[in-house]
mmCIF file of C-alpha atoms in Angstrom:
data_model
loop_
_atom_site.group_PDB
_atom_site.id
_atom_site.type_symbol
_atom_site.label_atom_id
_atom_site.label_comp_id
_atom_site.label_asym_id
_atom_site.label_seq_id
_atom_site.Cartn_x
_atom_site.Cartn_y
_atom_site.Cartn_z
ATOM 1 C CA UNK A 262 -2.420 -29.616 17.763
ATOM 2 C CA UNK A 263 -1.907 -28.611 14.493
ATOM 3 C CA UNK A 264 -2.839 -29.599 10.903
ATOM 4 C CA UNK A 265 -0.425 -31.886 10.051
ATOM 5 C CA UNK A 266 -1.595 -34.399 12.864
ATOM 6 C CA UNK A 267 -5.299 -33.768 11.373
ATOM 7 C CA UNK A 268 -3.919 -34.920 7.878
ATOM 8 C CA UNK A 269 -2.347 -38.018 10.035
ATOM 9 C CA UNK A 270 -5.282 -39.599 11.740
ATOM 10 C CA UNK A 271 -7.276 -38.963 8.583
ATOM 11 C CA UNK A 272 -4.795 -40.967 6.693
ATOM 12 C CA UNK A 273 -4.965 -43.518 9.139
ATOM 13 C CA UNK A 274 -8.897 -43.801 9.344
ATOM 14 C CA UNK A 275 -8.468 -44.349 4.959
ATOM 15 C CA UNK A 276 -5.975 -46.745 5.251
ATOM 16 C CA UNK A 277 -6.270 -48.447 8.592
ATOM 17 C CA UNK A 278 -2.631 -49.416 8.460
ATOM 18 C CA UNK A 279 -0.175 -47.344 10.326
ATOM 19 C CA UNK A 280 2.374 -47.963 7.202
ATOM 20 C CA UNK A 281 0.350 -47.148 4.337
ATOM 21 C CA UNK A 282 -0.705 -44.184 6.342
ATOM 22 C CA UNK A 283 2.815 -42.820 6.820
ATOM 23 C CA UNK A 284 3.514 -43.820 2.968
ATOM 24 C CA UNK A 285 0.396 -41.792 1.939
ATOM 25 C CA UNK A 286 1.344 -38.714 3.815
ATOM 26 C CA UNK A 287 5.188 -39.029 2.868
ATOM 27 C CA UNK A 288 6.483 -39.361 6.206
ATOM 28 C CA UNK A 289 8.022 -42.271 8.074
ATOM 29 C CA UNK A 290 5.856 -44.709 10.467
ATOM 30 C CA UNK A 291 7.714 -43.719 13.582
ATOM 31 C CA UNK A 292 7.110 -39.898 12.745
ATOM 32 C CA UNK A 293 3.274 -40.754 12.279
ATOM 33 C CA UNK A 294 2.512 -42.490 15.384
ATOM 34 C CA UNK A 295 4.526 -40.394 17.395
ATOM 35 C CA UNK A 296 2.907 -37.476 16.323
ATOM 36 C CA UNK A 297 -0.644 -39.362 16.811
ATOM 37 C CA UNK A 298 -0.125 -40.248 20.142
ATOM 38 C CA UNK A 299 1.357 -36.678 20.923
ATOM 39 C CA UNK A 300 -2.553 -35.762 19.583
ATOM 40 C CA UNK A 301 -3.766 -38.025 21.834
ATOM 41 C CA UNK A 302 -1.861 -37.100 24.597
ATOM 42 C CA UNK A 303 -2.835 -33.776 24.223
ATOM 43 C CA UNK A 304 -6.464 -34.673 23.994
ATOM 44 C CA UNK A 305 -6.189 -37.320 26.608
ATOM 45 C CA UNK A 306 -8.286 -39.278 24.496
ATOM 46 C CA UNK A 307 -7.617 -42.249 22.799
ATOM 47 C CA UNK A 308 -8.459 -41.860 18.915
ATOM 48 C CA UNK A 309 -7.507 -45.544 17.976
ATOM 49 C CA UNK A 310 -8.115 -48.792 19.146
ATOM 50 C CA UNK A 311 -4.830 -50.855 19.722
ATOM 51 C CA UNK A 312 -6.718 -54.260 18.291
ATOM 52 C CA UNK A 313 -6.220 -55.482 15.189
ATOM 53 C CA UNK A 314 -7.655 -54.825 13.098
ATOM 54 C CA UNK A 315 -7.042 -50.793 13.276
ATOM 55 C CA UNK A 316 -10.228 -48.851 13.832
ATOM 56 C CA UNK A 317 -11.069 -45.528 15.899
ATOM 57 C CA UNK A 318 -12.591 -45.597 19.155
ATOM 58 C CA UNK A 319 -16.355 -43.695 19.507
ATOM 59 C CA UNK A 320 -14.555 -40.395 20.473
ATOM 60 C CA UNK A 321 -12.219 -41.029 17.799
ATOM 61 C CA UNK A 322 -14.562 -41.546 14.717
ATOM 62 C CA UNK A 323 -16.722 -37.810 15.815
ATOM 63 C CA UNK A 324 -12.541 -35.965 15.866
ATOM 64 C CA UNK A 325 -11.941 -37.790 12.846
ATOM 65 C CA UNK A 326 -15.018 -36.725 11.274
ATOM 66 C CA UNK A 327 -14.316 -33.421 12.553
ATOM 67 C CA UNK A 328 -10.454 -33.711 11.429
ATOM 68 C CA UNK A 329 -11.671 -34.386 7.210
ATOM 69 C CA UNK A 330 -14.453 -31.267 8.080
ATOM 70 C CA UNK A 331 -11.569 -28.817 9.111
ATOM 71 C CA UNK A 332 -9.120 -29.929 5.719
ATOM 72 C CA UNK A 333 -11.894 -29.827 3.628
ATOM 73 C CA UNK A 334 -12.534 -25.688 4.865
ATOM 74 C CA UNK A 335 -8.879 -25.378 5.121
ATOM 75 C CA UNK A 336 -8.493 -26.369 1.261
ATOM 76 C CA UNK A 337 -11.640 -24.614 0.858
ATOM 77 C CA UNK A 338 -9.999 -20.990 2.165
ATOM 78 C CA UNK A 339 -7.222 -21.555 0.086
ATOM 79 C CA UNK A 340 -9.113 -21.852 -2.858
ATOM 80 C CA UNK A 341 -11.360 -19.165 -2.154
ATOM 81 C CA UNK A 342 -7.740 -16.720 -1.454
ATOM 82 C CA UNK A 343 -6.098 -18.546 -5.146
ATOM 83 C CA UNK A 344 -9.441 -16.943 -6.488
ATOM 84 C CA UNK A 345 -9.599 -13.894 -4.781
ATOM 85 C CA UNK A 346 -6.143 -13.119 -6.085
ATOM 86 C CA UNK A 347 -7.032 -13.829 -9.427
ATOM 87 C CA UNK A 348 -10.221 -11.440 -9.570
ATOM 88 C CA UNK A 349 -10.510 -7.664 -9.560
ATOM 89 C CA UNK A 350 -14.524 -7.804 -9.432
ATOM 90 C CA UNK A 351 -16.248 -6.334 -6.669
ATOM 91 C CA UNK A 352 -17.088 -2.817 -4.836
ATOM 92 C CA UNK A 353 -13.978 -1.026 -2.949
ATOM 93 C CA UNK A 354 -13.563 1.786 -1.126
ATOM 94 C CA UNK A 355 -10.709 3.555 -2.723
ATOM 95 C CA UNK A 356 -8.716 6.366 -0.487
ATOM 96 C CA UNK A 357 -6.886 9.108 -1.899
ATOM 97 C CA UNK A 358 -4.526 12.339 -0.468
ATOM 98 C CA UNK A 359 -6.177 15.873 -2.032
ATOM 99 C CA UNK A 360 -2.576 16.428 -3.207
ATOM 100 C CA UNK A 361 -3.011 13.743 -5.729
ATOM 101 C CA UNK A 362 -6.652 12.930 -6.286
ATOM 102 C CA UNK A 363 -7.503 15.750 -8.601
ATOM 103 C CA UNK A 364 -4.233 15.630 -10.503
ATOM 104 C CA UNK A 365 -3.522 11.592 -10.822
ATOM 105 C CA UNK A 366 -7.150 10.322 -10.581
ATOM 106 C CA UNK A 367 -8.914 11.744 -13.965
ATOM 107 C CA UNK A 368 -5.206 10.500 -16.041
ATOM 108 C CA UNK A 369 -6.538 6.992 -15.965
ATOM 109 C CA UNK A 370 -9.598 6.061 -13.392
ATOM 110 C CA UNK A 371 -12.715 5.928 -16.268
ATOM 111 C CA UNK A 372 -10.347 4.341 -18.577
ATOM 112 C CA UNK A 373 -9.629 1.229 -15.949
ATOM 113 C CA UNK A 374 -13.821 1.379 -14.736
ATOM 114 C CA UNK A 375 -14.446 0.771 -18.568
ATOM 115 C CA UNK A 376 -11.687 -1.798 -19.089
ATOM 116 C CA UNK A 377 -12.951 -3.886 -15.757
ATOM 117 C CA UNK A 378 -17.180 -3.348 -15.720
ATOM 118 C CA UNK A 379 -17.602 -5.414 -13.097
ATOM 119 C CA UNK A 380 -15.014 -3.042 -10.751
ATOM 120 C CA UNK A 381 -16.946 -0.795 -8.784
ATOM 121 C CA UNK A 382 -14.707 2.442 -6.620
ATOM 122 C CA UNK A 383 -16.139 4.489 -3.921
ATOM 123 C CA UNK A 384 -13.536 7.417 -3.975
ATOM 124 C CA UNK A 385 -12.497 9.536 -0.577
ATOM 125 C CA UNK A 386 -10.300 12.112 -0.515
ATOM 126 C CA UNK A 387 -8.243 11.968 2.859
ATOM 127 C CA UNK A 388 -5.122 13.217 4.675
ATOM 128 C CA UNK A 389 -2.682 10.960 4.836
ATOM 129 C CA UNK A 390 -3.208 9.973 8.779
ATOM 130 C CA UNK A 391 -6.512 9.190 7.969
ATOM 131 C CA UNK A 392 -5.916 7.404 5.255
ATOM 132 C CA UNK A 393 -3.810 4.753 7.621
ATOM 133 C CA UNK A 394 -6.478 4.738 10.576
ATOM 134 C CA UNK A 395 -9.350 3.564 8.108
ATOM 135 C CA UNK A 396 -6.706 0.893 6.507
ATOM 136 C CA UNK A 397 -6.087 -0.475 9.756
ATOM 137 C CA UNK A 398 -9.971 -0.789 10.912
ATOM 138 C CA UNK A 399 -10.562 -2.110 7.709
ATOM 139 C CA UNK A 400 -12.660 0.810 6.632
ATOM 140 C CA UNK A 401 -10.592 1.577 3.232
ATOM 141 C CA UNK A 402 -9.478 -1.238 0.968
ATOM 142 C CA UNK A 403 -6.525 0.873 -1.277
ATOM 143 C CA UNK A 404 -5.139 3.773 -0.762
ATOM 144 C CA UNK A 405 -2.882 6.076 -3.518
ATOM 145 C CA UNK A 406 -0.884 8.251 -0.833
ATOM 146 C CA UNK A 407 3.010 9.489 -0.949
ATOM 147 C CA UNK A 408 5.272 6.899 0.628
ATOM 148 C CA UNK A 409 6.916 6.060 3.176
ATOM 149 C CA UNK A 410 4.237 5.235 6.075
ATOM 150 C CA UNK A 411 6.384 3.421 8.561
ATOM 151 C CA UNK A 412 3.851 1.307 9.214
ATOM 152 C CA UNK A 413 3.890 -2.357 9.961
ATOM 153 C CA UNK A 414 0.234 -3.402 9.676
ATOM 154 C CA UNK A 415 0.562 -1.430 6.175
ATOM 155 C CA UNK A 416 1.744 -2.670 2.724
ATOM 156 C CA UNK A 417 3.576 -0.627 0.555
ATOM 157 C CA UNK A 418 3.539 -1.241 -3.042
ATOM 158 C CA UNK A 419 5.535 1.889 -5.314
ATOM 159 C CA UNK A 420 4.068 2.929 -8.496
ATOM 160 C CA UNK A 421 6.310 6.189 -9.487
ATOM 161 C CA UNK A 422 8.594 8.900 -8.525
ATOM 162 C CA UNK A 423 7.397 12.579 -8.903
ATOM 163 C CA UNK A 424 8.972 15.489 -9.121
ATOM 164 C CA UNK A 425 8.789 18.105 -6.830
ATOM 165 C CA UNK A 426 9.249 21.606 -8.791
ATOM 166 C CA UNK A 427 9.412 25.465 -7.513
ATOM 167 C CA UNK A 428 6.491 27.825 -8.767
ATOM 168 C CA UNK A 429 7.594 31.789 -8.527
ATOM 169 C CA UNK A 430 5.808 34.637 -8.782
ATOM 170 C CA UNK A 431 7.869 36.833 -11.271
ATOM 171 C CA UNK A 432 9.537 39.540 -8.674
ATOM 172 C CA UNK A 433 11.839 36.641 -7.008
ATOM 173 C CA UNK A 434 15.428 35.802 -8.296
ATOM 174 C CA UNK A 435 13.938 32.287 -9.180
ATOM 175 C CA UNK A 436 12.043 33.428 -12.169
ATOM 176 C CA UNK A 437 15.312 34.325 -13.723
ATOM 177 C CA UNK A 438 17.233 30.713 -13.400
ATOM 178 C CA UNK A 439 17.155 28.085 -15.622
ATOM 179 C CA UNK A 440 17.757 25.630 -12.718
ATOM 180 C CA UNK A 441 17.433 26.152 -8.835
ATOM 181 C CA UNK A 442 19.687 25.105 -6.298
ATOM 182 C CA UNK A 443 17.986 23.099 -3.740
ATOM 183 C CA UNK A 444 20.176 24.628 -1.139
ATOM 184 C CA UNK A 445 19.420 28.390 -1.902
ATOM 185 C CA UNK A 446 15.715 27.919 -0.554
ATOM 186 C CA UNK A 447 14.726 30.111 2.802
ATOM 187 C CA UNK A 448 11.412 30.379 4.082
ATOM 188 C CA UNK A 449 11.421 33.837 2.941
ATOM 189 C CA UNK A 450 8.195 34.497 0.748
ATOM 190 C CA UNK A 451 7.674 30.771 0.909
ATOM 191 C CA UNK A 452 4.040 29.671 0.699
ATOM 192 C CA UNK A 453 2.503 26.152 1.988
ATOM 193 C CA UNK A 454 0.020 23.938 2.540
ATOM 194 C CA UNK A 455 -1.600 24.005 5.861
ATOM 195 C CA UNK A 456 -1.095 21.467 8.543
ATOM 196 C CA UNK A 457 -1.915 18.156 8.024
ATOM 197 C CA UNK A 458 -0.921 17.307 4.159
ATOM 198 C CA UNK A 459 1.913 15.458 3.926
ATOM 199 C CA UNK A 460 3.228 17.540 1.054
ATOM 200 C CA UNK A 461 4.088 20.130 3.778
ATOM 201 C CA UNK A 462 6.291 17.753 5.890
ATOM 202 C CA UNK A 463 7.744 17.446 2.375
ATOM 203 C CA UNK A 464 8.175 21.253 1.632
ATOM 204 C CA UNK A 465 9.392 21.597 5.473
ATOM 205 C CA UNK A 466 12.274 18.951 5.623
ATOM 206 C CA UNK A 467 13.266 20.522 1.986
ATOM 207 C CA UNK A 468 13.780 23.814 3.592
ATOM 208 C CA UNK A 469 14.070 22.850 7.461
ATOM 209 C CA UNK A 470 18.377 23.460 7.382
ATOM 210 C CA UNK A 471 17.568 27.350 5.351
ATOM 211 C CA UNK A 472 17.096 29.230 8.651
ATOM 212 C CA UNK A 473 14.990 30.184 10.819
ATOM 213 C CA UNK A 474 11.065 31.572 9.306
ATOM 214 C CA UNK A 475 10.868 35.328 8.219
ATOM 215 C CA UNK A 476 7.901 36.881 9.367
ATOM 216 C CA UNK A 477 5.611 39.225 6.578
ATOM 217 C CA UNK A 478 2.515 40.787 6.647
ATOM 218 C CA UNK A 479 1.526 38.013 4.624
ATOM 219 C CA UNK A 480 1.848 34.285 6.498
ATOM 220 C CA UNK A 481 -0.102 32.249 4.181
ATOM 221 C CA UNK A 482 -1.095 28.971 4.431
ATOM 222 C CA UNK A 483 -3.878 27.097 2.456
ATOM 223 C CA UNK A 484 -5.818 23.579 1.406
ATOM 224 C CA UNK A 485 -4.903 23.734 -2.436
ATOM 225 C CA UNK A 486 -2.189 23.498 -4.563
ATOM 226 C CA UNK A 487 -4.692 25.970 -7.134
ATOM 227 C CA UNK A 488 -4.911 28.283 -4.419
ATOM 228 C CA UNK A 489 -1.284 28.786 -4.167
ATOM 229 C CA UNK A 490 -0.378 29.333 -7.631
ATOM 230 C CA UNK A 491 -3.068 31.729 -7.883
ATOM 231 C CA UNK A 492 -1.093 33.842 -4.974
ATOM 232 C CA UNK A 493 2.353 33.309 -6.637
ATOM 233 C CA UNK A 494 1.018 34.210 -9.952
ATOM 234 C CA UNK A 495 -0.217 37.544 -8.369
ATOM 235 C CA UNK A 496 3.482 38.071 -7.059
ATOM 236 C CA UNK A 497 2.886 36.828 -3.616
ATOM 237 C CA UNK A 498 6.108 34.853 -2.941
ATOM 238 C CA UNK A 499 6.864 31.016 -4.099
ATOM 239 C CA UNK A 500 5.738 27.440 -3.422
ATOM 240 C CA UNK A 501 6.820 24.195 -3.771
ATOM 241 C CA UNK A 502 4.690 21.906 -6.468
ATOM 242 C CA UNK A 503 4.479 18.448 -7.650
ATOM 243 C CA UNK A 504 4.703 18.408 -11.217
ATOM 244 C CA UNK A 505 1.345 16.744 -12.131
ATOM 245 C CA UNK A 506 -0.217 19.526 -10.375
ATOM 246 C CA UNK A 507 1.329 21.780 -13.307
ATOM 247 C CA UNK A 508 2.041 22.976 -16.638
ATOM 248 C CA UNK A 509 5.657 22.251 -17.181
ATOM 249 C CA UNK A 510 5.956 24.846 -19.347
ATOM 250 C CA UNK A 511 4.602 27.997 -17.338
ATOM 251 C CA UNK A 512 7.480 30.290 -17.028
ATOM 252 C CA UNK A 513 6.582 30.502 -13.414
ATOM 253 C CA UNK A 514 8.013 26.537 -13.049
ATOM 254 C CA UNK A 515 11.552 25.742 -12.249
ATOM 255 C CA UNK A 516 13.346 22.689 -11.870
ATOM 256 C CA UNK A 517 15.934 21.527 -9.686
ATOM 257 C CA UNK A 518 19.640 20.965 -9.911
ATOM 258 C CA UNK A 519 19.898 17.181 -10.205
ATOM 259 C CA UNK A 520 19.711 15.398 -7.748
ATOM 260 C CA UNK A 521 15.981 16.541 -7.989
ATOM 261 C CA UNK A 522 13.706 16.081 -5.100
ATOM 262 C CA UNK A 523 10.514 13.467 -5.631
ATOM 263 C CA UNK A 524 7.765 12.290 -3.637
ATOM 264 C CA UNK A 525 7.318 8.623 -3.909
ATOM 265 C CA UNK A 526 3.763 7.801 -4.815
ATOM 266 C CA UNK A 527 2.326 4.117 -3.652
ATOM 267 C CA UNK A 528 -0.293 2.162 -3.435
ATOM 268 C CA UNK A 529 -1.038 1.164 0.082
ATOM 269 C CA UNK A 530 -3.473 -1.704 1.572
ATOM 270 C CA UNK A 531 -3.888 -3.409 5.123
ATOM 271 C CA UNK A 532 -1.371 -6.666 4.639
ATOM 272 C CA UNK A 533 -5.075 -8.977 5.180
ATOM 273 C CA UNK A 534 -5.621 -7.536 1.525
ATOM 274 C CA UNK A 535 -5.747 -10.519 -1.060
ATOM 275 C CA UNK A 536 -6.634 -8.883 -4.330
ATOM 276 C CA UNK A 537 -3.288 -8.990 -5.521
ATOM 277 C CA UNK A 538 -4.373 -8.974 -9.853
ATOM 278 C CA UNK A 539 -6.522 -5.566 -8.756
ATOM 279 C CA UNK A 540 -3.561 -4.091 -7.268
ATOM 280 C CA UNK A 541 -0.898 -4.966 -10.060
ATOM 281 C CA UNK A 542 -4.072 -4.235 -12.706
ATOM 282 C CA UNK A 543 -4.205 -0.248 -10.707
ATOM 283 C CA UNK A 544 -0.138 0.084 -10.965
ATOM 284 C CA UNK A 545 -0.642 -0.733 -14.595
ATOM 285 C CA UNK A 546 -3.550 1.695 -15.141
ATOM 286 C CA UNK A 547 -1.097 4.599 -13.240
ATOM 287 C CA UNK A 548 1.854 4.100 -15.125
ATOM 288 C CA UNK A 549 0.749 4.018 -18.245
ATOM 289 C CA UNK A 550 -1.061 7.360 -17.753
ATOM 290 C CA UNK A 551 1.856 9.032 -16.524
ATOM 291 C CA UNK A 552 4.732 10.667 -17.934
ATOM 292 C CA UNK A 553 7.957 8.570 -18.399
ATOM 293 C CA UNK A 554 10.185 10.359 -16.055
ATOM 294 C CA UNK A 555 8.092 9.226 -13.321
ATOM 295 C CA UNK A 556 9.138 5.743 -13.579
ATOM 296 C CA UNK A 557 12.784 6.071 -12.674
ATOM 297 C CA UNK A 558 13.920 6.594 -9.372
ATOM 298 C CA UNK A 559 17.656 8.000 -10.463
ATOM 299 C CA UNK A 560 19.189 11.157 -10.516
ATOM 300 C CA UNK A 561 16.377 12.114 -7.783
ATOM 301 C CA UNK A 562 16.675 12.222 -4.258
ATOM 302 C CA UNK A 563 12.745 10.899 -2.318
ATOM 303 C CA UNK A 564 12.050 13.274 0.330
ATOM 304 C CA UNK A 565 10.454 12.088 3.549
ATOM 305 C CA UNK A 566 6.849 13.736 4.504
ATOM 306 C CA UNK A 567 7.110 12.616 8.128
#
């Protein structure tokens, strides 16, 4: 059964003419009743008397009655989805990596609240694995998280490409260079996240062909980016930054040769997720609240988190 051979008995039951039937739904007659009596067939009921002149049997007036019910919700979904497209009102539950939310979220959230009133956000900062878990039980609506998931029940949508930069304490050769060569990084006085950000599996596959890890008195591993440029500006070692998370200008910052590394940042939702003016209206909001360089994916190489 499907709803093609709905549209067809309906047509007939308007019409009562097996011709004007077929002419109304743009198919020929022979197409029509074959694919009535395959209904039938597969009903094992008959839905139209053979008599002239052509009316449905008892059983077949309550499935054609039922037939026009089912189009009429079937247009009715597809209005309600052309709609629900179209509109960004309503309250969502908005999840968002601690890497990014303090650094991304106050360049251009209250500005989109106050452009779209009726746009409500409930805000939770999450690690990235938990991030996909409540997407998938339908427990977050959007997510802003660094891309690529791998995930087939998840769609991807990329807003910008940001650059990962090196932060040095002053005592290390990198506070001397202009420009650092990707390839001279060890994990020798190297300082990361802890387990569990994604911005570590970033900082790790950057450095995971430098050798094997030194071991100090001083293994360090913490929650905040803040954290770790507090160590590094009290000459405990280096880190690995994205640039939002920074002043630019801090002699402590270094770029990289080009190709530079970047994270690519996206905007993620469960593929059941209509809303589609909301999410172009949010990739709007980002990039205009974010520095230019962003935008452009050349000259940079994206480095995997996973």
């Amino acid at each position: 059964m499907n709803l093609q051979q709905l549209e067809y008995i309906v047509a007939l039951d308007i019409h009562r003419n097996h011709a004007k039937a077929a002419e109304h739904c743009h198919v020929t007659q022979p197409t029509l009743s074959m694919m009535v009596k395959k209904l039938e067939d597969e009903l094992d009921v008959r839905i139209f008397d053979k008599g002239q002149p052509l009316k449905p049997t008892p059983a077949g007036e309550m499935i054609v009655s039922r037939s026009r019910q089912i189009l009429q919700d079937i247009k009715n979904l597809k209005e309600f989805i052309r709609n629900e497209k179209d509109s960004i009102e309503g309250e969502f539950r908005l999840g968002v990596i601690p890497t990014l939310a303090p650094y991304l979220l106050p360049r251009f959230l209250n500005g989109f609240l106050e452009k779209n009133p009726g746009t409500s956000f409930t805000v939770m900062e999450l690690q990235t694995q938990e991030i996909i878990r409540l997407l998938k039980t339908n427990r977050l609506d959007i997510a802003i998280l660094v891309t690529p998931i791998d995930d087939r029940e998840i769609r991807e949508v990329p807003v910008f490409y940001e650059p990962i930069l090196l932060y040095t304490s002053e005592g290390l050769k990198y506070y001397q260079q202009d420009k650092v060569n990707l390839k001279s990084l060890t994990y020798d006085n190297l300082l990361m996240l802890e387990e569990g950000h994604c911005f570590r599996g970033q900082v790790e596959n950057l450095c995971s062909a430098k050798g094997k890890k030194v071991h100090h008195q001083l293994n360090y591993q913490s929650g905040s980016f803040e954290t770790l440029k507090a160590m590094v500006d009290n000459n405990y070692g280096y880190t690995l930054i994205p640039e939002l998370s920074v002043n630019v200008k801090s002699k402590h910052v270094k770029h990289f040769m080009s190709p530079e590394p970047v994270r690519e940042v996206s905007l993620a939702v469960h593929h059941g997720f209509v809303k589609e003016m909301l999410l172009s209206k949010l990739r709007d909001a980002i990039l205009k609240s974010i520095p230019a360089h962003f935008k452009k994916n050349e000259k940079y190489v994206r480095v995997r988190w996973n």
